Short mmCIF file of C-alpha atoms in Angstrom, two decimals:
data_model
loop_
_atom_site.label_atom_id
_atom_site.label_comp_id
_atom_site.label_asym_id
_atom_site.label_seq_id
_atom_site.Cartn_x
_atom_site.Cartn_y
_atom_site.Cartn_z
CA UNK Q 110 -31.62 -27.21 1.32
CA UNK Q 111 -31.19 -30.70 1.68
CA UNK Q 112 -28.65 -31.64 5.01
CA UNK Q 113 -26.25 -34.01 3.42
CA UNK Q 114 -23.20 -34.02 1.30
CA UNK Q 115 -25.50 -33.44 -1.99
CA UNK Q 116 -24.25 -31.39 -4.91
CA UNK Q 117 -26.29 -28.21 -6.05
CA UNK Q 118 -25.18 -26.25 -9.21
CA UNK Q 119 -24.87 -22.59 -9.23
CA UNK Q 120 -23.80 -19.99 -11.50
CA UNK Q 121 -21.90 -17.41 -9.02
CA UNK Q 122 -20.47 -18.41 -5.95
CA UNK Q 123 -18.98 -16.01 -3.44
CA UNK Q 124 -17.02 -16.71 -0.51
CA UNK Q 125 -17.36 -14.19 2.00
CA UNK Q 126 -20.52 -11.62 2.65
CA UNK Q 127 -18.07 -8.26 3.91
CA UNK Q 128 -17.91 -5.44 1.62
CA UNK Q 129 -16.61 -7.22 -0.94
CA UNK Q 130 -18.45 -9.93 -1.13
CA UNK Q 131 -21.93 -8.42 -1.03
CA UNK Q 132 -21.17 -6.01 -3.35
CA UNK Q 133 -20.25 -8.33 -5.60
CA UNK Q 134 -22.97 -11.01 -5.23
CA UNK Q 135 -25.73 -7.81 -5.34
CA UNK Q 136 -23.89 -6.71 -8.75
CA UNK Q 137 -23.69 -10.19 -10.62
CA UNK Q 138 -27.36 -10.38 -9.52
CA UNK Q 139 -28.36 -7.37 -11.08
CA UNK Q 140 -25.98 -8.26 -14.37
CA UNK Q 141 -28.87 -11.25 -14.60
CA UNK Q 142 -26.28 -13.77 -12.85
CA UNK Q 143 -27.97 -16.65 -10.52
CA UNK Q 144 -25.43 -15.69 -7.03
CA UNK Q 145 -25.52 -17.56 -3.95
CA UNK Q 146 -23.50 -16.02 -1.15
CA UNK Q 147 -21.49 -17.97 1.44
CA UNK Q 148 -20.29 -16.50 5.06
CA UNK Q 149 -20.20 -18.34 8.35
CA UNK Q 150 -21.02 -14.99 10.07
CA UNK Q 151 -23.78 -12.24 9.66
CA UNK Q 152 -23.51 -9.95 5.87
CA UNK Q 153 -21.12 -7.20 6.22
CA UNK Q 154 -18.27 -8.78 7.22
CA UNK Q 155 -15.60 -7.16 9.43
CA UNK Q 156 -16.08 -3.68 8.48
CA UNK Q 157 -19.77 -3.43 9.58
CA UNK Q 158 -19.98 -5.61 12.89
CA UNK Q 159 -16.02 -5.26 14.50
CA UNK Q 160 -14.23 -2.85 12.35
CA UNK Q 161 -14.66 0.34 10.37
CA UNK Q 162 -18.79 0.66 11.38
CA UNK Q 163 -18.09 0.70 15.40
CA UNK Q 164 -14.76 2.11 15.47
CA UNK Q 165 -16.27 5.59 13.22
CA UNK Q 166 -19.56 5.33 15.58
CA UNK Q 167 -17.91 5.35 18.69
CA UNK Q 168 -15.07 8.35 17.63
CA UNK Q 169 -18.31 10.61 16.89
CA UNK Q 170 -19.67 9.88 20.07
CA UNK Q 171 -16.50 10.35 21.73
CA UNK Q 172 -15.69 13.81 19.48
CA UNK Q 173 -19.27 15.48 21.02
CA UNK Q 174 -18.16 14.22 24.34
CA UNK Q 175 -14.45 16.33 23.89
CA UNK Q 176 -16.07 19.26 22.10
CA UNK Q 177 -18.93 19.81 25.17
CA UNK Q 178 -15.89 19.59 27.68
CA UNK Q 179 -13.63 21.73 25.45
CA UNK Q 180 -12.27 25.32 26.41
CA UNK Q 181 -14.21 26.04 23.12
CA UNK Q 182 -17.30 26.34 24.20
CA UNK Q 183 -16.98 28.24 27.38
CA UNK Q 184 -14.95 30.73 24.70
CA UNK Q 185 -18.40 31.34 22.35
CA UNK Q 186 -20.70 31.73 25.72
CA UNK Q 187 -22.03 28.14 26.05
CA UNK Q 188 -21.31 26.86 29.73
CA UNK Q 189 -21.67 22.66 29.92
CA UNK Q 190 -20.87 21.43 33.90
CA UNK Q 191 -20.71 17.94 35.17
CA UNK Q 192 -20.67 16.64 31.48
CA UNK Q 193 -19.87 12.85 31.85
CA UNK Q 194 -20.37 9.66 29.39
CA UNK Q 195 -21.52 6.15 29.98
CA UNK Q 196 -19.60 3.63 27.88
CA UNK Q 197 -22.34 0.55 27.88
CA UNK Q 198 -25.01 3.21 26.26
CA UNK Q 199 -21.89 4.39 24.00
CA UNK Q 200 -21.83 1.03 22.92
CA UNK Q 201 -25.78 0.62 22.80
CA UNK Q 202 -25.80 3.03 20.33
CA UNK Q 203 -22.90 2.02 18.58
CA UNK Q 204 -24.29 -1.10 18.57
CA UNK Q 205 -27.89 0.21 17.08
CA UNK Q 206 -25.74 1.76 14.16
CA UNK Q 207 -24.16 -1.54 13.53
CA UNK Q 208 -27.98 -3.24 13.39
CA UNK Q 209 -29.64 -0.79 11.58
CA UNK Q 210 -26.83 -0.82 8.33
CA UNK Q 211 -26.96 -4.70 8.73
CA UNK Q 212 -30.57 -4.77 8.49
CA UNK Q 213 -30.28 -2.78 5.40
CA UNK Q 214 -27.50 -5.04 3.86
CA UNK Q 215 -29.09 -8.11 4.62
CA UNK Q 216 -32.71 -6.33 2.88
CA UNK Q 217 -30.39 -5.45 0.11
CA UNK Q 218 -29.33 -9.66 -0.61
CA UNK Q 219 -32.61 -10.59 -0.25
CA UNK Q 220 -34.23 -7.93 -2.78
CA UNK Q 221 -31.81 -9.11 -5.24
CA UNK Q 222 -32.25 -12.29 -4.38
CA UNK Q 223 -29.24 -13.50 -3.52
CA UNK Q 224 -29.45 -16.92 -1.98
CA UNK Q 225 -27.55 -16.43 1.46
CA UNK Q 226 -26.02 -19.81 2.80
CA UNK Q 227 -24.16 -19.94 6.30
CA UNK Q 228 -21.11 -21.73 6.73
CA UNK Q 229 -17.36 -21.69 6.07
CA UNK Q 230 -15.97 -23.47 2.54
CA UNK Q 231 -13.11 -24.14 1.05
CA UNK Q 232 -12.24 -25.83 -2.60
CA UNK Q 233 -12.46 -29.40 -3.63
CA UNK Q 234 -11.37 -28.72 -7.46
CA UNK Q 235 -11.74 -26.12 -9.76
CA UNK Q 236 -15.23 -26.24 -10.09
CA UNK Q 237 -16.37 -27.17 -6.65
CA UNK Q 238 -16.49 -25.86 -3.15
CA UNK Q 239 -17.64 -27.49 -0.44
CA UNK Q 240 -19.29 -25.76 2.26
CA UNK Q 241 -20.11 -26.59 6.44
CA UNK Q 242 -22.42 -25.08 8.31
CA UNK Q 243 -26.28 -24.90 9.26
CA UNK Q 244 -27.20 -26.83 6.66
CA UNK Q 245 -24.27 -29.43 7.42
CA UNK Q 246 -22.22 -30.35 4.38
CA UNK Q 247 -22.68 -29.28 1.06
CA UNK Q 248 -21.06 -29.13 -2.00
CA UNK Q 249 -21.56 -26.21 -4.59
CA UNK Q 250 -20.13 -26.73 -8.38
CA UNK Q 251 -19.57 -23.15 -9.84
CA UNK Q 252 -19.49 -21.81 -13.25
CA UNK Q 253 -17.90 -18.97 -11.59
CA UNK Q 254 -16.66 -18.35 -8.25
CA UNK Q 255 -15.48 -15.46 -6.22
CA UNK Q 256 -13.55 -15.61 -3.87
CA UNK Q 257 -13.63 -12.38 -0.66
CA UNK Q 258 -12.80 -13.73 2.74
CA UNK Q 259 -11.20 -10.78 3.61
CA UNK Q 260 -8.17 -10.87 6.32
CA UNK Q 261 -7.46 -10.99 10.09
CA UNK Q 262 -5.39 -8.95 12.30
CA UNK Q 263 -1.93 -9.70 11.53
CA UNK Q 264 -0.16 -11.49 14.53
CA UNK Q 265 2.63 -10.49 16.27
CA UNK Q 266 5.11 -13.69 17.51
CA UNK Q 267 5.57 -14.29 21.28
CA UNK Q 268 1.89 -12.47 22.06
CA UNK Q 269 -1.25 -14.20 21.30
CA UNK Q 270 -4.35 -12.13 21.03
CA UNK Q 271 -6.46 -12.87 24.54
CA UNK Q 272 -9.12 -9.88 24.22
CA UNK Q 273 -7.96 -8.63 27.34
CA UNK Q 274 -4.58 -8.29 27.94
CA UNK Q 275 -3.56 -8.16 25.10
CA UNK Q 276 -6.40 -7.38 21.79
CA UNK Q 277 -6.70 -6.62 18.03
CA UNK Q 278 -8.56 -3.63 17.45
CA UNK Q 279 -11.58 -5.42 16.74
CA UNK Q 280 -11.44 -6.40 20.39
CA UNK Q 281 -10.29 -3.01 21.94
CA UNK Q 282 -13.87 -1.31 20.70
CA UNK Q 283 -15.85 -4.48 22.46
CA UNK Q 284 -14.07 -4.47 26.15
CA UNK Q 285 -16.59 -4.39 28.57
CA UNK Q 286 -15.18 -1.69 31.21
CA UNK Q 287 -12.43 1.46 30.38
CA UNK Q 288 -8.97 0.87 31.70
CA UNK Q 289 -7.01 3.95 33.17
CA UNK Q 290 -4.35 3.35 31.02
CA UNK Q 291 -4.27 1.72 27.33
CA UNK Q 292 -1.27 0.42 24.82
CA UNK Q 293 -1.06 0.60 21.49
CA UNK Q 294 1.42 -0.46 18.75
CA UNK Q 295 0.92 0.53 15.23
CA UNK Q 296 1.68 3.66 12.82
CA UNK Q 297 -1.18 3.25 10.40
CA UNK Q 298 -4.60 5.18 10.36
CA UNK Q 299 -6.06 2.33 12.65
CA UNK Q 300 -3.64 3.01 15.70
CA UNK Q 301 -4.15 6.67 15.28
CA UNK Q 302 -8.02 6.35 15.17
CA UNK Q 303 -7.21 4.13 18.19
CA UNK Q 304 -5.68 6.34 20.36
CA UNK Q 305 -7.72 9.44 19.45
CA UNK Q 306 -11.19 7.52 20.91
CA UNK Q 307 -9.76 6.01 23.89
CA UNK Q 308 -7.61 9.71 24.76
CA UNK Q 309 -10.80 11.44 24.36
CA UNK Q 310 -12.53 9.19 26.82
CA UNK Q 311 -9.70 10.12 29.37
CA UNK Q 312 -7.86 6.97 29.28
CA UNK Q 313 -4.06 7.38 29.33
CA UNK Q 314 -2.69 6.45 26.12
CA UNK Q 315 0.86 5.20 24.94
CA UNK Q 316 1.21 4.92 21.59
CA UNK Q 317 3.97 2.99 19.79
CA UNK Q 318 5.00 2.64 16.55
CA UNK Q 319 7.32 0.81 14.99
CA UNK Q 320 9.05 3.11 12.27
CA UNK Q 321 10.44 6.23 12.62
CA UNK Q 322 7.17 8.27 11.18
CA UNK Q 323 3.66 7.62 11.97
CA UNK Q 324 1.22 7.35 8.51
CA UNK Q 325 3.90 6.57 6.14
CA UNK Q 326 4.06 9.01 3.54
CA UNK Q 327 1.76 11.92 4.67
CA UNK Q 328 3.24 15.01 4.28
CA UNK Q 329 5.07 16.16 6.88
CA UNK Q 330 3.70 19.64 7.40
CA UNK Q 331 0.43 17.77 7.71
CA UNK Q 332 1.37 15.21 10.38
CA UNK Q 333 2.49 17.70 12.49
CA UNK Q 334 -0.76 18.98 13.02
CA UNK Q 335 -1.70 15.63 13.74
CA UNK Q 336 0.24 14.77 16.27
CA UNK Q 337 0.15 18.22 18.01
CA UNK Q 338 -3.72 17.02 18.17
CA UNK Q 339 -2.26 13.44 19.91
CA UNK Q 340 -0.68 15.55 22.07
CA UNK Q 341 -3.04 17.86 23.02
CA UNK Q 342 -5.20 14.57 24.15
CA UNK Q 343 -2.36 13.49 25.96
CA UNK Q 344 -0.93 10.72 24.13
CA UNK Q 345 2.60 9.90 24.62
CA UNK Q 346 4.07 8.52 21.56
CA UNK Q 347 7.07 6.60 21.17
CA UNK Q 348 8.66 5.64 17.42
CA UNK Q 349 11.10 2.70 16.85
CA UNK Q 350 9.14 0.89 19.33
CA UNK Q 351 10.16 -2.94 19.61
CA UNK Q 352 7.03 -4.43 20.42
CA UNK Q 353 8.23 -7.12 22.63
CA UNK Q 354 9.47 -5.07 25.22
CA UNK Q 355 6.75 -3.11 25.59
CA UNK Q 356 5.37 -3.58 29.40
CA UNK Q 357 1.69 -1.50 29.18
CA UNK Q 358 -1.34 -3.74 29.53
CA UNK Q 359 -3.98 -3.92 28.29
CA UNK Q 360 -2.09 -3.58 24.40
CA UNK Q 361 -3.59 -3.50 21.84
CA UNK Q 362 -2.14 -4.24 18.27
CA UNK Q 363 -2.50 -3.16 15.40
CA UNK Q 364 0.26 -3.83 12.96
CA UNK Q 365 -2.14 -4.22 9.34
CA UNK Q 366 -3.57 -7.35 8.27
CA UNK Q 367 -2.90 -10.92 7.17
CA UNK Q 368 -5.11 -12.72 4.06
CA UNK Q 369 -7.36 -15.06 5.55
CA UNK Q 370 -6.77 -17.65 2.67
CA UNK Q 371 -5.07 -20.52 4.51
CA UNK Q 372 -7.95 -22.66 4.89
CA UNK Q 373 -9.34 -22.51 1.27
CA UNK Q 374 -7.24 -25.02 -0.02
CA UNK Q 375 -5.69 -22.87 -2.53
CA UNK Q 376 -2.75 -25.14 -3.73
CA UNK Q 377 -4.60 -27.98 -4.25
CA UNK Q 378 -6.60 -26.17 -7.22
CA UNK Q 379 -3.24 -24.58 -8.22
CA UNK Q 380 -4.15 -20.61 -7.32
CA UNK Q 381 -1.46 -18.59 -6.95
CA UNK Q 382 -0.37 -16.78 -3.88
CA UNK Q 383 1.97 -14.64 -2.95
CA UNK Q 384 4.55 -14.59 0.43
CA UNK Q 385 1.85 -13.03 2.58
CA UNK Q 386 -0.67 -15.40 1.45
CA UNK Q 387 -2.82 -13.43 -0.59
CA UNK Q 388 -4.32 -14.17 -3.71
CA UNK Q 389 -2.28 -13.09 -6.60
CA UNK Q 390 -4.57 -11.18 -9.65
CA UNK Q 391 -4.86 -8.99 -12.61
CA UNK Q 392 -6.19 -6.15 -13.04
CA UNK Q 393 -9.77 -7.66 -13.75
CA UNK Q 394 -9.69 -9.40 -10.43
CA UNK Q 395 -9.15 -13.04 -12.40
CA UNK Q 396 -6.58 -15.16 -9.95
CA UNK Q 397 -4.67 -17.78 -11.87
CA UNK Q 398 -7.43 -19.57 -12.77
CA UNK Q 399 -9.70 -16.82 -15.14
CA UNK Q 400 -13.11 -18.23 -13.66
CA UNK Q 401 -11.54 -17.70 -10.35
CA UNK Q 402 -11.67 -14.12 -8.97
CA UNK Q 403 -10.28 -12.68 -5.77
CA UNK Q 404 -11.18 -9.04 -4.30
CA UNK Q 405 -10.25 -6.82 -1.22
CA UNK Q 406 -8.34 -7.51 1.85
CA UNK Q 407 -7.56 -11.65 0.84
CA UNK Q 408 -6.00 -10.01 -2.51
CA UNK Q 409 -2.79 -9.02 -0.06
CA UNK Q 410 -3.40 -5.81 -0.69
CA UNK Q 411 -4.02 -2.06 1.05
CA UNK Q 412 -6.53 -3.04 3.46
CA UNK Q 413 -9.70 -0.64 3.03
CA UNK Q 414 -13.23 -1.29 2.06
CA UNK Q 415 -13.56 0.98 -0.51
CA UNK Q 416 -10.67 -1.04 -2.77
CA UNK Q 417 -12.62 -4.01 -1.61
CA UNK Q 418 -16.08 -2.39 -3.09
CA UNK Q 419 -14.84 -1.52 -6.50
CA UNK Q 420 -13.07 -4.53 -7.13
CA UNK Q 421 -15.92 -6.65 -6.37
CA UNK Q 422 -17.70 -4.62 -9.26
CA UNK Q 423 -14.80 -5.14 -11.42
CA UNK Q 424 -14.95 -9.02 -10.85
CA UNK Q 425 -18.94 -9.11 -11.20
CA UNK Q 426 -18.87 -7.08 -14.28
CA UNK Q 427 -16.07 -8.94 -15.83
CA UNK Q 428 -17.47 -12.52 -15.56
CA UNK Q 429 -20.85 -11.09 -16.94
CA UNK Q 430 -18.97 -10.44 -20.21
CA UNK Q 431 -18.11 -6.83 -20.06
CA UNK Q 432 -14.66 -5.07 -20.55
CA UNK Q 433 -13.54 -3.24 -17.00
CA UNK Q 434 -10.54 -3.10 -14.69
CA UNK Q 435 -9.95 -1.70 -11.88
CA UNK Q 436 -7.43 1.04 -12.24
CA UNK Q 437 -7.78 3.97 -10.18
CA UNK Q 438 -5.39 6.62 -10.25
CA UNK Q 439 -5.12 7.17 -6.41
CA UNK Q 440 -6.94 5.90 -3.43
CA UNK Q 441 -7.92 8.57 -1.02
CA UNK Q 442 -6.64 7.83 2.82
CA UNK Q 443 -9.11 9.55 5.91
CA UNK Q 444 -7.94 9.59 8.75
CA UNK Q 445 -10.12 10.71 11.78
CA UNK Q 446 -8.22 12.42 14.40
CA UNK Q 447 -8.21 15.73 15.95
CA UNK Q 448 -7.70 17.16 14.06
CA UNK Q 449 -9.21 14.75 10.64
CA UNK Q 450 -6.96 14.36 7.99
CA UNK Q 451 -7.61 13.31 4.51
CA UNK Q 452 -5.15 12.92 1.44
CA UNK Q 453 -5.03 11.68 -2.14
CA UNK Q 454 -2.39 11.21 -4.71
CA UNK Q 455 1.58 12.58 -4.12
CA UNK Q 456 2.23 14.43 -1.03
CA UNK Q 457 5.01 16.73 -2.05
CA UNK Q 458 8.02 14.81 -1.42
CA UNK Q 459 6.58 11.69 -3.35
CA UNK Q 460 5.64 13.53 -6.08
CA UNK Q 461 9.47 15.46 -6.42
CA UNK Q 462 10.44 11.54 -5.82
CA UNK Q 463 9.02 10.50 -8.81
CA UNK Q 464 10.70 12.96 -11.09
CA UNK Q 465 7.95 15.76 -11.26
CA UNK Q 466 8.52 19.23 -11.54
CA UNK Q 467 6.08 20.43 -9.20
CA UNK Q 468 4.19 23.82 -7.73
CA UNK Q 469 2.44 23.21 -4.64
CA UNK Q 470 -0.29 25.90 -2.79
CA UNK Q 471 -1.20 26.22 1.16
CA UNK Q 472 -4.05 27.46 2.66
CA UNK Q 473 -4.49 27.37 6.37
CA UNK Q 474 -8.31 26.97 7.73
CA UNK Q 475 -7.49 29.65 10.37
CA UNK Q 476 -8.35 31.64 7.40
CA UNK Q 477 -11.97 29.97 6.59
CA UNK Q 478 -14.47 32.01 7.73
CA UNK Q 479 -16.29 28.76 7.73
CA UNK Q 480 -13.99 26.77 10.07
CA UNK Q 481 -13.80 29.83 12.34
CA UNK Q 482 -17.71 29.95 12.58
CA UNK Q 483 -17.33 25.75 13.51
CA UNK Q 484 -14.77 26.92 15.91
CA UNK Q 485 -12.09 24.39 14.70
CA UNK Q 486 -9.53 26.59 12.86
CA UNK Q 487 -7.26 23.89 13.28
CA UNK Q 488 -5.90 22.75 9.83
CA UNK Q 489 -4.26 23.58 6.55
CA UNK Q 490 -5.04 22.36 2.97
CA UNK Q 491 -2.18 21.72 0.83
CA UNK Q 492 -2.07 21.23 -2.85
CA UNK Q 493 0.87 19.31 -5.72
CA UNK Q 494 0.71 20.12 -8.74
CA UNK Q 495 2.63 19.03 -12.02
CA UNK Q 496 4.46 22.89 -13.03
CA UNK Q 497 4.44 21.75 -16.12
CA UNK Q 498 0.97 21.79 -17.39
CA UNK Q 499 -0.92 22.20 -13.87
CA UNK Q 500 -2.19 19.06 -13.63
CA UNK Q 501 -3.25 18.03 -9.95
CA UNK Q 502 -0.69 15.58 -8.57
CA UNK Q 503 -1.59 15.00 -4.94
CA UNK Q 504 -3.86 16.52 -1.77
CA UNK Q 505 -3.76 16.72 1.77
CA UNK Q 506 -6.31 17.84 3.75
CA UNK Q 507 -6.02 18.29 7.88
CA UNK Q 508 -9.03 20.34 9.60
CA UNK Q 509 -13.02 19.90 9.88
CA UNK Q 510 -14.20 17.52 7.78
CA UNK Q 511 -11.00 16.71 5.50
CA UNK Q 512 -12.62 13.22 5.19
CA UNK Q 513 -15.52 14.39 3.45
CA UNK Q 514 -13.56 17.37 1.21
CA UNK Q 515 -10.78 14.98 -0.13
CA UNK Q 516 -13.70 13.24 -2.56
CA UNK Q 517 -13.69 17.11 -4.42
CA UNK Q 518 -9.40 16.31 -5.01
CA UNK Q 519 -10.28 12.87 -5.83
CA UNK Q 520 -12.65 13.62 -8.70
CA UNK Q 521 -10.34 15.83 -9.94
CA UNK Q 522 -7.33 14.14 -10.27
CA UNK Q 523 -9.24 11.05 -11.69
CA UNK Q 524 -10.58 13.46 -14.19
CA UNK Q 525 -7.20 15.46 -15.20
CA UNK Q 526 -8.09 18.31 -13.83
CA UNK Q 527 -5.79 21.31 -13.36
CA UNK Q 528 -5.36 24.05 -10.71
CA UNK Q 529 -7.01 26.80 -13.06
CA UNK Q 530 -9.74 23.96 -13.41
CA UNK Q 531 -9.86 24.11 -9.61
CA UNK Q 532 -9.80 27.84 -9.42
CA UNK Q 533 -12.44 28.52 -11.99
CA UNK Q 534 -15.22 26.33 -9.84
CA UNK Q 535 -17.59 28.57 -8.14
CA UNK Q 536 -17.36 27.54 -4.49
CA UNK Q 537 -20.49 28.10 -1.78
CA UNK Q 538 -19.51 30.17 0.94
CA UNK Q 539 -18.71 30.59 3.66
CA UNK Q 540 -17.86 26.83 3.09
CA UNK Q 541 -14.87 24.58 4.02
CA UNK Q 542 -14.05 23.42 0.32
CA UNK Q 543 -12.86 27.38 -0.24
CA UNK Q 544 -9.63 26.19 1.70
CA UNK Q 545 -9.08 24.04 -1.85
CA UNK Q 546 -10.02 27.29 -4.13
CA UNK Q 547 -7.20 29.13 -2.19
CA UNK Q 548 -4.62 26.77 -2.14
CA UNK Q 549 -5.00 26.58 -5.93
CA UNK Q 550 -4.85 30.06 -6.57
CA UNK Q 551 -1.98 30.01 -4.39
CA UNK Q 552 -0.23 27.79 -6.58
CA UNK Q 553 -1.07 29.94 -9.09
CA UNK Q 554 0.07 32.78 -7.37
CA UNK Q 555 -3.37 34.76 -7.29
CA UNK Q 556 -4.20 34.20 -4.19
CA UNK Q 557 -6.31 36.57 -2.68
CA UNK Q 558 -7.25 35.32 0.79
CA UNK Q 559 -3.46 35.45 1.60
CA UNK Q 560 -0.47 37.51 1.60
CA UNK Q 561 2.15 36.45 -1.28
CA UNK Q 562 5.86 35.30 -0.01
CA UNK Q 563 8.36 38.30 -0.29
#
């Protein structure tokens, strides 16, 4: 590439390589589209190198540590002393994780051969961005361009993020040295996540949140359990927190996300945005201007890489001429705690909230022969359903592995499915996914695993 501000032409342009973006510039490639992909960091984006990647690598590390120094072991004759951790090889190895999925991601670009260009760029008109970085100035003219910058940590006013007194969570999973005592202000899966890790580690947590309920929306036979776990941990939580007079230090904060559009120039090629600053679209990913497409986190919208993922599908396969939205039904939440939850669809208030007639089921996993032979009994699976024809409304899952069961409830409510649908399935056991046969065929009231109400 030629340093210089020259002008190259290019069919696909994407701004942004996170989970989004290389999604998107590996699926116009294989549609036959020419993609070149534009990032002024490494390809992954947020998720892989500060966010979702280390924060899951580190919580398994930390959940062996807990489970070795549990009561639980000592209970089915194994006898661990002097168990300790070291959090610079924690981190090592978190780090290795990190390298070894961004090797493969960055193998991925190049096999499709995706032209990979660092730098940060912003619009010019409607058919040109120009771009600054290694190469120095550039500009690109697009027949098509998509747009996945993804978001930052949304700021709080009066505290500015230092990345050690006070840190985004991005920051809180890179800090050099444990404090005895941690902060943290949020309600959402992030701040839960959070303060599981850190508790685990025996570092005194506070946890604040702002609303009355933590995970807005979980059902609250579910939540329960979680928070028992927080407690169990020791984590003191507080609700109707007001962040600003909260003393602990080191805090960390982690109140959602904020579009990171401001610097694209936006207005000046007339794309609409909405208050937050994210980029308004329909449901084929097209902003206002239909060449223009916007997915994920700079969208405005719920902030998880797996929306970010299908949308960038959507928006490849719709400016290579074929006839897809993105439309799913629900979006399944994870949440990974102690113990994990997991939950799709209506909870049952939500679901009586928007007018249904429902029948729900419970099973508790103190009643899985599998979870009792994992020694985490710890959980319950709970099941809406629409009375009226059976039709599953809504999961949620809290016990061993509820992040990896919920994809079972999401297939099925994606594909109509019913409780007798669920209840007919032949299920491996012993095996956690039974909790879901039982909670359907105690909707149905055959449940056999279970005594009936009086």
């Amino acid at each position: 590439m030629v340093v210089g501000d020259v002008t190259t032409a290019v069919d696909v342009l994407v701004l942004g390589a996170g989970p989004g973006g290389y999604v998107a510039a590996i699926r116009a490639a294989q549609l036959g589209r020419h993609v070149t992909l534009i990032d002024q960091g490494l390809p992954g984006g947020t998720c892989l190198h500060q966010g979702c990647i280390p924060l899951k690598a580190l919580l398994s590390a930390s959940e062996r540590y807990q489970q070795i120094r549990s009561d639980n072991l000592a209970s089915i004759g194994i006898h661990a002393e002097a168990v300790s951790f070291d959090w610079a090889s924690m981190q090592t190895w978190k780090q290795s994780v990190v390298d070894r999925l961004a090797e493969g991601v960055r193998s991925l670009i190049a096999g499709n051969r995706v032209e990979y260009v660092r730098g940060t760029g912003w619009f010019m008109n409607v058919q040109e961005v120009r771009v600054e970085g290694e190469h120095g100035s550039h500009r690109f003219k697009f027949e098509h361009c998509i747009i996945a910058t993804g978001a930052n940590s949304a700021s709080f006013s009066g505290l500015s993020y230092d990345g050690k007194q006070v840190l985004t969570p991005e920051q809180a999973l890179k800090i050099p040295e444990l404090p005895d005592a941690l902060g943290i202000v949020g309600d959402d899966y992030t701040a839960l996540e959070l303060a599981t890790l850190f508790a685990r580690l025996g570092i005194k947590v506070k946890l604040y949140s702002p609303r009355e309920q933590l995970l807005s929306g979980v059902d609250p036979a579910a939540l329960r359990l979680v928070q028992a776990g927080l407690r169990k941990l020791g984590v003191q939580t507080t609700t109707n927190a007001t962040v600003d007079s909260i003393a602990e230090r080191p805090l960390v904060i982690s109140l959602g996300a904020c579009p990171r559009t401001s610097e694209l120039h936006l207005d000046s090629v007339g794309i609409e945005t909405a208050g937050n600053g994210g980029i308004k679209v329909n449901s084929m990913q097209q902003s206002s201007l239909p060449h223009i497409f916007a997915i994920g986190d700079c969208t405005g919208g719920q902030a998880l890489a797996s929306i970010a993922m299908k949308q960038a599908k959507v928006a490849a396969e719709v400016l290579s001429g074929q006839h897809v939205q993105y439309a799913p039904l629900v979006i399944p939440l994870v949440v990974h705690t102690t113990p994990e939850l997991a939950a799709v669809g209506y909870s049952t208030q939500e679901a009586i909230k928007a007018g249904y007639n429902i029948v729900t089921g419970r099973f508790t996993f103190a009643a899985n022969g599998r979870a009792l032979t994992l020694g985490t009994d710890n959980g319950v699976a709970l099941l809406v359903a629409n009375a009226d024809d059976g039709s599953l409304l809504g999961a949620t899952l809290v016990g061993p592995r509820a992040g990896d069961l919920i994809g079972q409830v999401t297939l099925a409510i994606e594909m109509g499915a019913t409780l007798t649908d669920l209840s007919e399935i032949l299920y491996a056991h012993p095996g956690l996914s039974e909790t879901i046969l039982e909670a359907a065929d105690g909707a149905l009231g055959r449940a056999v695993h279970m005594l009936a109400k009086a």
